[in-house]
Tab-separated table of C-alpha atoms and ligand atoms in Angstrom:
chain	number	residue	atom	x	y	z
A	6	UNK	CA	46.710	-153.816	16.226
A	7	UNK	CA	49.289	-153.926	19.369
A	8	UNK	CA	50.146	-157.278	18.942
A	9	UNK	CA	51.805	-156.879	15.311
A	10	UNK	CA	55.283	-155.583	15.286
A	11	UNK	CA	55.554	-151.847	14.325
A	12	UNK	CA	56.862	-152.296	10.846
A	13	UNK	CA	54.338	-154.339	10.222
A	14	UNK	CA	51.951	-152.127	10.841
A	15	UNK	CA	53.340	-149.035	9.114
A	16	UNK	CA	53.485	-151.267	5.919
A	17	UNK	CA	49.901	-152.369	5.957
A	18	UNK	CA	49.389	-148.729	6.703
A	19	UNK	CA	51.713	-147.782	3.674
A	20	UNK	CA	49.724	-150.545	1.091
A	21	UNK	CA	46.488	-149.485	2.300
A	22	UNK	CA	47.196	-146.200	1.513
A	23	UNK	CA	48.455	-146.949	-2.112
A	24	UNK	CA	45.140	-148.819	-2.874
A	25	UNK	CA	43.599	-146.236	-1.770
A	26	UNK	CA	44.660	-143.675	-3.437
A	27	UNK	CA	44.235	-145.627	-6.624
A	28	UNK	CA	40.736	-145.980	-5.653
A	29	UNK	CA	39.678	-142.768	-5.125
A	30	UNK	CA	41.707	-141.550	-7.792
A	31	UNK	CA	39.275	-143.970	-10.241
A	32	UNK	CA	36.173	-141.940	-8.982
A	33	UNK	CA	37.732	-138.094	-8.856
A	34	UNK	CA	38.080	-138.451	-5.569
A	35	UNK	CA	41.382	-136.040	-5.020
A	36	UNK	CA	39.804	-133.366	-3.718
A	37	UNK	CA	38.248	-134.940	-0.548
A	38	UNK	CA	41.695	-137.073	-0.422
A	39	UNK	CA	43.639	-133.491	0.194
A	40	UNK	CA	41.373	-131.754	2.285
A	41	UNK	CA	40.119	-134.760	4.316
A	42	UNK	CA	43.307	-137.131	4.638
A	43	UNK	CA	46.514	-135.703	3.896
A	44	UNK	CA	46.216	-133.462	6.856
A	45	UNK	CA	46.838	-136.083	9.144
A	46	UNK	CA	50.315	-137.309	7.640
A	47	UNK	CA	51.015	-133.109	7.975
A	48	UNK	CA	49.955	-133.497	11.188
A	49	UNK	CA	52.344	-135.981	12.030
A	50	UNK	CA	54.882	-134.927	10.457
A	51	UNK	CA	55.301	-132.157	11.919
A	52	UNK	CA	54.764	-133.646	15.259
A	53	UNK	CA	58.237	-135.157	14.613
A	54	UNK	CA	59.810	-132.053	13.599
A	55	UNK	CA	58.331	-130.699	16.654
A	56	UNK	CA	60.385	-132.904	18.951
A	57	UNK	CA	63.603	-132.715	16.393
A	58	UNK	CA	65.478	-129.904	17.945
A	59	UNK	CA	64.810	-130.448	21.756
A	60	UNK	CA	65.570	-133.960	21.206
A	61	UNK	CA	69.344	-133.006	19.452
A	62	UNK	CA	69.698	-130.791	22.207
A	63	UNK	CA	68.844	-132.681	25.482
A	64	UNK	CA	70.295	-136.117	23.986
A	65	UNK	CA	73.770	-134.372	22.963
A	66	UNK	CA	74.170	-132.457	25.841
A	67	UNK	CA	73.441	-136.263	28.020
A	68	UNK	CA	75.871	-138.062	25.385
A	69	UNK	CA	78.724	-135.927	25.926
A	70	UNK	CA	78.397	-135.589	29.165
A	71	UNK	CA	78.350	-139.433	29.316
A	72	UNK	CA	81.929	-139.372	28.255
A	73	UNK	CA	83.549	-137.961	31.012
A	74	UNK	CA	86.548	-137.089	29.155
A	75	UNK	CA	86.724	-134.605	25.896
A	76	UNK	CA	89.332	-137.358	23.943
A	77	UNK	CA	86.423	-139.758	23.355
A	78	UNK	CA	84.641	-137.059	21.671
A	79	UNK	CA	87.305	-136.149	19.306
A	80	UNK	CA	87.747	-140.343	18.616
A	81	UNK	CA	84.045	-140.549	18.237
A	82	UNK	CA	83.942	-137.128	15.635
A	83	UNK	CA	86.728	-138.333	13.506
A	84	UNK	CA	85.338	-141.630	13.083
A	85	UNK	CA	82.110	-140.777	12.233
A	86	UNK	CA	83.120	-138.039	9.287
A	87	UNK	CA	85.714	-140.420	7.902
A	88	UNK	CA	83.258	-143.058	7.616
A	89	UNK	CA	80.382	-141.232	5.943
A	90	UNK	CA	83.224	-140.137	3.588
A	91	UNK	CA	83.590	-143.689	2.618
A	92	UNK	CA	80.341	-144.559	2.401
A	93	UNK	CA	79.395	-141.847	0.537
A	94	UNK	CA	82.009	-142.330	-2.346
A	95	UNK	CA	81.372	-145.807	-2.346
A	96	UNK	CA	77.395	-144.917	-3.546
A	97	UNK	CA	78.621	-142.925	-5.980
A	98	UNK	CA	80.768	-144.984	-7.040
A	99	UNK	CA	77.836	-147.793	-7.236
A	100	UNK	CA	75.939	-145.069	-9.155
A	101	UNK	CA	78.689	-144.477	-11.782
A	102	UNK	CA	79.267	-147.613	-12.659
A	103	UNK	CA	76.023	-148.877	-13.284
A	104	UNK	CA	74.680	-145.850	-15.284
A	105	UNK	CA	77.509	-146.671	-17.360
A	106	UNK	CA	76.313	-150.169	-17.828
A	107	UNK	CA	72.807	-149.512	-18.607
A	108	UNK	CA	73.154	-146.506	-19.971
A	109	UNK	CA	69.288	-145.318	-19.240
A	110	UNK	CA	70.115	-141.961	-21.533
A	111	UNK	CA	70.599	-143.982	-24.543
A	112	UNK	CA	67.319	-145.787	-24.329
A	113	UNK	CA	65.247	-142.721	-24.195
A	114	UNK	CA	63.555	-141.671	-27.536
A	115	UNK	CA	63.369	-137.926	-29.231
A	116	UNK	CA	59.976	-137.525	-28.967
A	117	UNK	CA	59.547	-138.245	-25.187
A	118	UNK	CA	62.852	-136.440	-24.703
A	119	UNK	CA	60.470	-133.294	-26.362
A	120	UNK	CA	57.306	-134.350	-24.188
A	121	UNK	CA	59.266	-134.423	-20.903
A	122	UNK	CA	61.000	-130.856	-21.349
A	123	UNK	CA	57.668	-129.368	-22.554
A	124	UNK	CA	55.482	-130.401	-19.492
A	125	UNK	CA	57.989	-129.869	-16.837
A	126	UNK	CA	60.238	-126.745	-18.191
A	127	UNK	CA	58.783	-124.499	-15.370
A	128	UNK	CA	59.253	-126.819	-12.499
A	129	UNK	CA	62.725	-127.256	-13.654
A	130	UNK	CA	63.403	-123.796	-14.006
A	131	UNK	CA	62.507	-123.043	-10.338
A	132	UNK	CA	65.027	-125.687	-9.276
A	133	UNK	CA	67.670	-123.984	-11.144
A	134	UNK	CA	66.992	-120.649	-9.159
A	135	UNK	CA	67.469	-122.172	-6.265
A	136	UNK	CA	70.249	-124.113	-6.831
A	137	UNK	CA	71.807	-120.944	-8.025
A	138	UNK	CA	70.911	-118.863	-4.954
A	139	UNK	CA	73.216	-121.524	-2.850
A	140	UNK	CA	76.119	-120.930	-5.213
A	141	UNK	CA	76.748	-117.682	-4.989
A	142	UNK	CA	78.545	-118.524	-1.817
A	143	UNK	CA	82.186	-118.757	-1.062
A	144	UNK	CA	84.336	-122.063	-0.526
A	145	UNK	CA	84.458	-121.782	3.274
A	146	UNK	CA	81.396	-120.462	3.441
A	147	UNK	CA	79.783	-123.629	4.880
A	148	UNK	CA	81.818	-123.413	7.992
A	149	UNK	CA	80.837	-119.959	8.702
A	150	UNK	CA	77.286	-120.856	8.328
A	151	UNK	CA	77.711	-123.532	10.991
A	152	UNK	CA	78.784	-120.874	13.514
A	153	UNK	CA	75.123	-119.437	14.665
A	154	UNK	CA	74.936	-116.245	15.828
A	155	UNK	CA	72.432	-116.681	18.351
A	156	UNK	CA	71.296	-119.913	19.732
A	157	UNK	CA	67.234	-118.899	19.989
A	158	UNK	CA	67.612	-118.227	16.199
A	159	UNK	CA	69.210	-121.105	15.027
A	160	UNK	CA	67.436	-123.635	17.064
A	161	UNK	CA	63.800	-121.783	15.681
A	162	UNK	CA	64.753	-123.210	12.385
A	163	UNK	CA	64.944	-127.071	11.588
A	164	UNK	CA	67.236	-126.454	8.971
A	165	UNK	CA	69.923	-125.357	11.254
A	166	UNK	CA	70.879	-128.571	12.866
A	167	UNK	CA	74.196	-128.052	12.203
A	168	UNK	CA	74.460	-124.439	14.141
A	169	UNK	CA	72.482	-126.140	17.248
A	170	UNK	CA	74.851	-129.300	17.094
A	171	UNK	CA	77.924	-126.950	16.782
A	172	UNK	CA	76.239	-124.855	19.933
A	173	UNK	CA	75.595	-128.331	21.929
A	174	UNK	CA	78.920	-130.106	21.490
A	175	UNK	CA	80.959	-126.589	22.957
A	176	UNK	CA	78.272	-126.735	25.810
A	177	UNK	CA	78.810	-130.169	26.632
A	178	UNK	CA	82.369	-129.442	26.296
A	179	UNK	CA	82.299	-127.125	28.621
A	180	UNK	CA	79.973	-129.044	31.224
A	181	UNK	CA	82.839	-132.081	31.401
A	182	UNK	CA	84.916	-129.010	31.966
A	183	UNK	CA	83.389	-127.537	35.089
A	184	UNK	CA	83.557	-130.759	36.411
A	185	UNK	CA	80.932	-133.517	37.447
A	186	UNK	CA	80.044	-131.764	40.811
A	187	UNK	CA	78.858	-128.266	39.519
A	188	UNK	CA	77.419	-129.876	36.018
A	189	UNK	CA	75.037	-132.274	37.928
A	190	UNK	CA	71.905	-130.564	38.539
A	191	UNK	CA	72.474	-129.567	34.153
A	192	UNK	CA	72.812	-133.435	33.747
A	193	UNK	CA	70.567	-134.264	35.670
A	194	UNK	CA	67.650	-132.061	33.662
A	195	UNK	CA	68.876	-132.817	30.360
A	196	UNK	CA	68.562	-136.745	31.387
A	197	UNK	CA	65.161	-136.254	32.375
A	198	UNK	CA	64.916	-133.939	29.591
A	199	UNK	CA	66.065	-136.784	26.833
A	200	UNK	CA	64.184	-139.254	28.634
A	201	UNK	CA	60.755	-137.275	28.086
A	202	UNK	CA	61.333	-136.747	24.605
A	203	UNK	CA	62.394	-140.573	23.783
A	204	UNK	CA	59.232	-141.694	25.156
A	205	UNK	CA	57.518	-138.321	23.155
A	206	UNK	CA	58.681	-140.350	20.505
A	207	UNK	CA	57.072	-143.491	21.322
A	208	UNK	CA	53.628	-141.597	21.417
A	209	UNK	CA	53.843	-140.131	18.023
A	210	UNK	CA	54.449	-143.346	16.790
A	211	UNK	CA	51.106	-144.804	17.879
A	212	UNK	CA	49.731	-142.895	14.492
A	213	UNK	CA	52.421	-143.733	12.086
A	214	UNK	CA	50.612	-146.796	10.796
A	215	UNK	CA	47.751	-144.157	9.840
A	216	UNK	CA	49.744	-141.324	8.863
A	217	UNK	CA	51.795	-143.367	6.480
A	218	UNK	CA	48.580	-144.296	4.829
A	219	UNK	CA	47.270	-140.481	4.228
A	220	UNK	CA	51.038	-139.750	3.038
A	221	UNK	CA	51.403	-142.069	0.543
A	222	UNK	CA	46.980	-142.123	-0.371
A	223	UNK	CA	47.680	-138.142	-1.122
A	224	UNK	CA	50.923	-138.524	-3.107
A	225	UNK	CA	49.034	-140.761	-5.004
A	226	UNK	CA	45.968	-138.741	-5.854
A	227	UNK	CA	48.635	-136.210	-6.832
A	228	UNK	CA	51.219	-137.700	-8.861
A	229	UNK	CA	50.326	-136.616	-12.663
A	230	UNK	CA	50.555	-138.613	-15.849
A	231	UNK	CA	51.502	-141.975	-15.112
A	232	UNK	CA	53.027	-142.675	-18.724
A	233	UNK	CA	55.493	-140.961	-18.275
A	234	UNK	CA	57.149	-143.128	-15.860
A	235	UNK	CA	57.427	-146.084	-18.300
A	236	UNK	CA	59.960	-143.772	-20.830
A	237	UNK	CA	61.492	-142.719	-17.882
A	238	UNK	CA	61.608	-146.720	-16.621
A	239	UNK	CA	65.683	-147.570	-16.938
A	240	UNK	CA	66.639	-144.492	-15.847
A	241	UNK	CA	64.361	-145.030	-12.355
A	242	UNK	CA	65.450	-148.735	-12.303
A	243	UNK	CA	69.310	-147.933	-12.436
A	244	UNK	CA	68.825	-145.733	-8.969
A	245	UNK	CA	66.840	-148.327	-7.619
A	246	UNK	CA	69.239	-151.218	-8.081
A	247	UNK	CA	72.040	-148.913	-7.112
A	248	UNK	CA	70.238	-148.087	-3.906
A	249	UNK	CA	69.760	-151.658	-3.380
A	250	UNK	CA	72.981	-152.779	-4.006
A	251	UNK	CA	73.837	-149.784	-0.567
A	252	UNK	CA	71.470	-151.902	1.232
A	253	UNK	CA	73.357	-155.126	0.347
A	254	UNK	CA	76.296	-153.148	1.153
A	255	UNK	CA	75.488	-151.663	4.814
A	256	UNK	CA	73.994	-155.235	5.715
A	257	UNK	CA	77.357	-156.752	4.943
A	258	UNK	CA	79.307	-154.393	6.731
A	259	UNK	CA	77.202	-154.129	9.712
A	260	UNK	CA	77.544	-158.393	9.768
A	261	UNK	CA	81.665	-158.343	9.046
A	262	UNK	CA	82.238	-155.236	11.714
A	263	UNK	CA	79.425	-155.773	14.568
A	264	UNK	CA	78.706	-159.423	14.184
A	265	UNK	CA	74.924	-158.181	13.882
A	266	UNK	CA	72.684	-160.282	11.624
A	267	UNK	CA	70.926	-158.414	8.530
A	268	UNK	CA	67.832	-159.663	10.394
A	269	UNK	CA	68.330	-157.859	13.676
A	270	UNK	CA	69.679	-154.457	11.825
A	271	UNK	CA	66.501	-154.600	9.714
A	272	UNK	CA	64.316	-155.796	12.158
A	273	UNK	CA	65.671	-152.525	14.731
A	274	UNK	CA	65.931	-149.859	11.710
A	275	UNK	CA	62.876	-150.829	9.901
A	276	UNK	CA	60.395	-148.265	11.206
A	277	UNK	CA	62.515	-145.632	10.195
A	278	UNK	CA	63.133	-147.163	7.136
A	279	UNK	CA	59.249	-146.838	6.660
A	280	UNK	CA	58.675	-143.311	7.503
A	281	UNK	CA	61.763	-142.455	5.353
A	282	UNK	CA	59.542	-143.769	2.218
A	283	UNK	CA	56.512	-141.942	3.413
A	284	UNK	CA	58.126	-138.583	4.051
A	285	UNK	CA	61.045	-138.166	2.305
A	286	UNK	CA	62.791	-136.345	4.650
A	287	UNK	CA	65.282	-137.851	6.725
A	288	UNK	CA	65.059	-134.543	8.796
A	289	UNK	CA	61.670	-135.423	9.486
A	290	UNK	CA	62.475	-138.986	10.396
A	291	UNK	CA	65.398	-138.336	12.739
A	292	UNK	CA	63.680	-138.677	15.694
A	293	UNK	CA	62.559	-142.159	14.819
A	294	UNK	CA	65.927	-142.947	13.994
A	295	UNK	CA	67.686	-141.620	17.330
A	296	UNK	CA	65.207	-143.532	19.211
A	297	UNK	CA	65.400	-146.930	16.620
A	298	UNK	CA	69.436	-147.022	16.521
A	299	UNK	CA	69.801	-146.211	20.735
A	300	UNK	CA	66.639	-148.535	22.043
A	301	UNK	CA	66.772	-151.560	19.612
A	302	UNK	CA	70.384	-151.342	17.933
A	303	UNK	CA	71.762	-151.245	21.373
A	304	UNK	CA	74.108	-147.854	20.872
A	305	UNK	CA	74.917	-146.391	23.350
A	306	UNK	CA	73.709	-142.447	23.692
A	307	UNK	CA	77.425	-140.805	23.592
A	308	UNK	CA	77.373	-141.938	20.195
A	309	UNK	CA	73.845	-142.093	18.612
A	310	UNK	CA	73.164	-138.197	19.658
A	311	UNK	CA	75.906	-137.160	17.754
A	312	UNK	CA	75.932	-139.318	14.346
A	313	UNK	CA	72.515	-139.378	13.966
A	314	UNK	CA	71.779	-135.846	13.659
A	315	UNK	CA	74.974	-135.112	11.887
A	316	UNK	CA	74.160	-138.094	9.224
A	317	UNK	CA	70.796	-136.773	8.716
A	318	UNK	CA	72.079	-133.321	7.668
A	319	UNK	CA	75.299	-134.138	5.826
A	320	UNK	CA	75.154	-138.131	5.235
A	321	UNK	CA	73.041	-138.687	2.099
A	322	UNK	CA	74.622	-141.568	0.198
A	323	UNK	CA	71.330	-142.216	-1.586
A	324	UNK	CA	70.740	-139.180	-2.522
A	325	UNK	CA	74.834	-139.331	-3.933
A	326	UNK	CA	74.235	-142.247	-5.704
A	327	UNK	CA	70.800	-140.706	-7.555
A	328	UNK	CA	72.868	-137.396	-8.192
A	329	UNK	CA	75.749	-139.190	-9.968
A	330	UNK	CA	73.006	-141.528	-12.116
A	331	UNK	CA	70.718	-138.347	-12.760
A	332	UNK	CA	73.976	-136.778	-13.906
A	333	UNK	CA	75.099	-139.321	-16.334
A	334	UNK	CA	71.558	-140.164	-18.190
A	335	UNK	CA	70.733	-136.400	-18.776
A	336	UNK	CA	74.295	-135.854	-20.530
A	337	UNK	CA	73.525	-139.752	-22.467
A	338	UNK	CA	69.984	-138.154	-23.597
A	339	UNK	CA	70.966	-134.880	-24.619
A	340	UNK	CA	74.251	-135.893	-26.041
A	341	UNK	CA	76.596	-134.225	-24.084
A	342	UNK	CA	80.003	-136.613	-24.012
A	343	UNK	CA	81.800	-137.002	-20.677
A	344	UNK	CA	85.409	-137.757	-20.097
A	345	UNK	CA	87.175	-140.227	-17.829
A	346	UNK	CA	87.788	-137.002	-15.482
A	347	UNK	CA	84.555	-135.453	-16.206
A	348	UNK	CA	83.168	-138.679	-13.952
A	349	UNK	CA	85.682	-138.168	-11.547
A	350	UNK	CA	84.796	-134.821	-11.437
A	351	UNK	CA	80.877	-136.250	-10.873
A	352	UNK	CA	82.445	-138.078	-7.423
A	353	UNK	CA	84.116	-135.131	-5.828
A	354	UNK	CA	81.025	-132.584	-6.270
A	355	UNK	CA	78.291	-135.377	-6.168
A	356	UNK	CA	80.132	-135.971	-2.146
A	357	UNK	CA	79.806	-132.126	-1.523
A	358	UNK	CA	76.476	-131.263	-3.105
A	359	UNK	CA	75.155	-134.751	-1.084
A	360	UNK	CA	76.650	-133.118	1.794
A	361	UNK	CA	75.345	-129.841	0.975
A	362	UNK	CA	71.618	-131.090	0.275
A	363	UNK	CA	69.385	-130.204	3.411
A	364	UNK	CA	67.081	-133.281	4.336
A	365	UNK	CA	63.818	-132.217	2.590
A	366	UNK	CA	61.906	-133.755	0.225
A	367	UNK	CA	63.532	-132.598	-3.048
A	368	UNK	CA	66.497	-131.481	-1.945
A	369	UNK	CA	68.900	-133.562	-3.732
A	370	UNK	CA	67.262	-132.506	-6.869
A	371	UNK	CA	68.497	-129.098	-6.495
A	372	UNK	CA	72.104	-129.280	-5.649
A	373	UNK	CA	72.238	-131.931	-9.216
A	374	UNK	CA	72.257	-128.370	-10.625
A	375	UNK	CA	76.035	-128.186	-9.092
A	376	UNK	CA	76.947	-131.563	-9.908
A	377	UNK	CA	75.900	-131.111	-13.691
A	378	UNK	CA	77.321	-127.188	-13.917
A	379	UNK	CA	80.957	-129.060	-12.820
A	380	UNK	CA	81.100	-130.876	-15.597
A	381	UNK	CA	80.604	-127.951	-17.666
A	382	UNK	CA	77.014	-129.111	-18.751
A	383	UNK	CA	76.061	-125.558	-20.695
A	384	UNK	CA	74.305	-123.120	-18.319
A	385	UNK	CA	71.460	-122.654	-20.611
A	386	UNK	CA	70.175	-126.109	-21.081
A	387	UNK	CA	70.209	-126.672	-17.076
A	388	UNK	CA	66.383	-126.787	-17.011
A	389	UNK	CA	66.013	-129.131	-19.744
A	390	UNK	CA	68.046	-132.173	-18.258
A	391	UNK	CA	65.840	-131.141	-14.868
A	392	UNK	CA	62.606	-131.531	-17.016
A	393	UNK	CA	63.936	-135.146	-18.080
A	394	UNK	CA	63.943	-136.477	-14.592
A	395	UNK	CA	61.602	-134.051	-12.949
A	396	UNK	CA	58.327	-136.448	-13.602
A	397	UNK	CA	59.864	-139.894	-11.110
A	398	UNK	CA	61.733	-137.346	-8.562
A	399	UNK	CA	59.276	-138.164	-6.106
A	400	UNK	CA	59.120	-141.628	-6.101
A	401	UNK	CA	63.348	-141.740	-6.304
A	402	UNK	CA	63.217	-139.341	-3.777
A	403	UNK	CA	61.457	-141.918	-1.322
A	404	UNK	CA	63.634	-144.731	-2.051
A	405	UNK	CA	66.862	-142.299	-1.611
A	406	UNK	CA	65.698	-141.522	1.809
A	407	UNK	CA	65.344	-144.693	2.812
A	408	UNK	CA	69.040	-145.367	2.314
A	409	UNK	CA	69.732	-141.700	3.760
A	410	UNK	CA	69.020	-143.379	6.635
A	411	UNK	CA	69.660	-146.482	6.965
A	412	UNK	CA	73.556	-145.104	5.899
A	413	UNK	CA	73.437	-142.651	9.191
A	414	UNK	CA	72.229	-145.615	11.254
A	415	UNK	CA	74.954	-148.142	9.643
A	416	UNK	CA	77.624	-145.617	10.695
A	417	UNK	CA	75.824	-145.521	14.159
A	418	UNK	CA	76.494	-149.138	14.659
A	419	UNK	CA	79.952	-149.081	13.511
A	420	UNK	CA	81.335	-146.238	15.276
A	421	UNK	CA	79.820	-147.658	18.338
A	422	UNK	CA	81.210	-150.703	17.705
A	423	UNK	CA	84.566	-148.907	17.278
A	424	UNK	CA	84.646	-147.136	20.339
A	425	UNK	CA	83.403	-149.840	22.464
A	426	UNK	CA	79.359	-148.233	22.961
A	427	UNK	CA	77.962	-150.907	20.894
A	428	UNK	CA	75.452	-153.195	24.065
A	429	UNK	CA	72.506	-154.944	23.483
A	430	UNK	CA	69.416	-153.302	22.625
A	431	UNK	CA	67.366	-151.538	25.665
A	432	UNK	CA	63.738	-152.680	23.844
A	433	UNK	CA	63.115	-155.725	21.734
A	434	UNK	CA	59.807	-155.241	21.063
A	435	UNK	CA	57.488	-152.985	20.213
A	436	UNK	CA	55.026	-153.342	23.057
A	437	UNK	CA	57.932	-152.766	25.654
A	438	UNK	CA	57.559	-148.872	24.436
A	439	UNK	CA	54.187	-148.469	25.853
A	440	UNK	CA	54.575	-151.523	29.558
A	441	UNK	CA	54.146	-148.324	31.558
A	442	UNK	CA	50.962	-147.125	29.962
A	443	UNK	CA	48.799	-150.245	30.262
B	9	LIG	N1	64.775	-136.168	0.594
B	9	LIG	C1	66.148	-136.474	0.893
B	9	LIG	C2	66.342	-136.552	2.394
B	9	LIG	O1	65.666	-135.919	3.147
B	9	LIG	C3	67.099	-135.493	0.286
B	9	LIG	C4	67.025	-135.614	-1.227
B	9	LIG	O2	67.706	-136.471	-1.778
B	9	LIG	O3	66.252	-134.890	-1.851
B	9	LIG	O4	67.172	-137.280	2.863
């Protein structure tokens, strides 16, 4: 199994697991599929959110301190926010304009419209709650909520990334600022620190190819009545050529701004790309992507510990994209008419809820709530657009990760391009991970 290259791997893992899980599912089999299989893709999941925060920490705190002088930070900050600005507008952009072509909401008969808002009305509803729960907050509240009010608290919750990156950078800050003399023996650990945890990294990765295959065997014993996908067929195929379309799009740039072939980028990112389908979670998948964008993209540290992390928690332009679609076919199926500024309207708040979306499976599904309540889609037929698109969530919601990702790691490359950290890549294959264990 060493010799094939790790995506390979993870994909036979990936197919293996769908034929499985159509297998089983043929003989009742989803019983012994959850207790007996899906606990391993838990397993290892969690395994990578294990490492997530130490990894932020120890590989900020070395980046910064890289830079020897605060300027490059600010250079390296602006950059990266500007960019996943653009990015992100351009996917929703992408999304707009093809939903408008196709027009998925059109297609979609009465009687499924009826079928869909039946089965999943309760589901929906429970999105709505929550979505509501994150409104009731102020305009600036977002910045306040970076701010943590104690470090031990912030950095016990994955969803805090933000607060621990805000902690981190002033840290680091203030190491260049003491000076290199009294910050070694701090550089020093969080090195040796970063160095641990990349090669952590390589370790969990030894079971991805099996994980992948109980993740995606138990989300097929689980997924419910397969009809329903076919009415709901244009609607998922207008996301999915959108989100291809971002592929074709990062490829190109990477190519025009780095000079990088679209075989190298996909060859280095690919992995990630991978686990981003099986989990759904960039969060999750972060650590994979630190290690994939530093080791075989070739950027350099200063810059991969701080746009990686940041991209995973506010740079979803897949999840955009699928938020300005989802948008546009529930008001074409139930009728509602949008203006010219009602879509432009759809850009601004599909940027912030993308932004605002934390990087769980099903995430993005709950800040659409915001998008649609923009427009001034009425407050009381919320849960019924939900219900439309509720039953193919899932399955979008791999694919969007996927190009969650692969977005934070496109920005990697250019902003390390940009500020000169852009070498060649430390490992080039797979096996060079593990030369010190045989
Ligand atoms: N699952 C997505 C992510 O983690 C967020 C979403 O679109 O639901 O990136």
């Amino acid at each position: 199994m060493r010799k094939l290259a790790l995506h390979w791997q993870i994909l036979m893992g990936m197919i293996g697991g769908i034929l499985f899980g159509l297998l089983i599912s043929q003989f009742g089999g989803k019983s012994f599929v959850v207790d007996w299989i899906k606990p391993i893709g838990t397993i290892f999941i969690n395994l990578l959110k294990l490492i997530a925060m130490p990894l932020i920490i120890a590989s900020l705190i070395k980046g910064i301190s890289d830079l020897k002088d605060i300027s490059k930070f600010s250079r390296i900050g602006g950059r990266t926010i500007i960019t996943y600005i653009l990015t992100t507008v351009i996917a929703i952009t992408i999304g707009l304009t093809l939903v408008n072509i196709i027009q998925p909401g059109n297609l979609i008969g009465q009687e499924t419209l009826e079928e869909l808002s039946k089965a999943y009305a309760s589901d929906a509803e429970t999105r709505v709650n929550n979505a509501q729960n994150q409104k009731s907050k102020g305009p600036l509240q977002f910045l306040v909520d970076m701010v943590p009010q104690n470090f031990f608290a912030a950095a016990g919750n994955n969803r805090n990334m933000l607060q621990v990156i805000f902690f981190t950078v002033i840290f680091g800050i203030s190491m260049l600022l003491i000076g290199d003399k009294k910050a070694k023996p701090l550089v020093d650990f969080f090195d040796g620190l970063n160095e641990v945890i990349l090669k952590m990294v390589d370790l969990i990765m030894l079971i991805a190819p099996y994980a992948v295959f109980a993740l995606l065997a138990s989300i097929i014993v689980e997924t419910t009545n397969p009809d329903i996908f076919k009415a709901l067929a244009w609607y998922a195929l207008t996301v999915v050529i959108g989100l291809g379309l971002m592929i074709v799009f990062y490829l190109t740039i990477v190519f025009f701004f780095t000079g990088k072939s679209p075989s190298f980028f996909l060859r280095g990112i690919s992995p990630a790309q991978l686990l981003a389908f099986s989990t759904s979670s960039s969060a999750a998948t972060l650590p994979v992507t630190m290690e994939r964008v530093e080791e075989h993209l070739g950027v350099e540290k200063e810059v991969t510990s701080f746009v990686c992390p940041v991209g995973a928690t506010i740079n979803m332009d897949g999840t955009s994209l699928y938020q300005a679609v989802a948008a546009v076919f529930i008001c074409q199926a139930l009728d509602y008419d949008l203006s010219f500024g009602d879509q432009l309207t759809i850009v601004l708040t599909a940027l912030l809820a993308s932004i605002g979306s934390a990087a769980v499976p099903g995430a993005g599904m709950v800040m659409l709530v915001i998008v649609l309540e923009a427009i001034g889609f009425p407050k009381e037929m919320l849960a019924v657009g939900l219900a439309l698109i509720f039953a193919v969530d899932r399955p979008l919601d791999m694919c969007r990760t996927v190009i969650n990702v692969t977005g934070d790691a496109t920005v990697a490359m250019l902003v390390g391009k940009a500020v000169g950290k852009l070498g060649s890549p430390k490992v080039k294959n797979w096996d060079d991970n593990y030369a010190e264990l045989k």
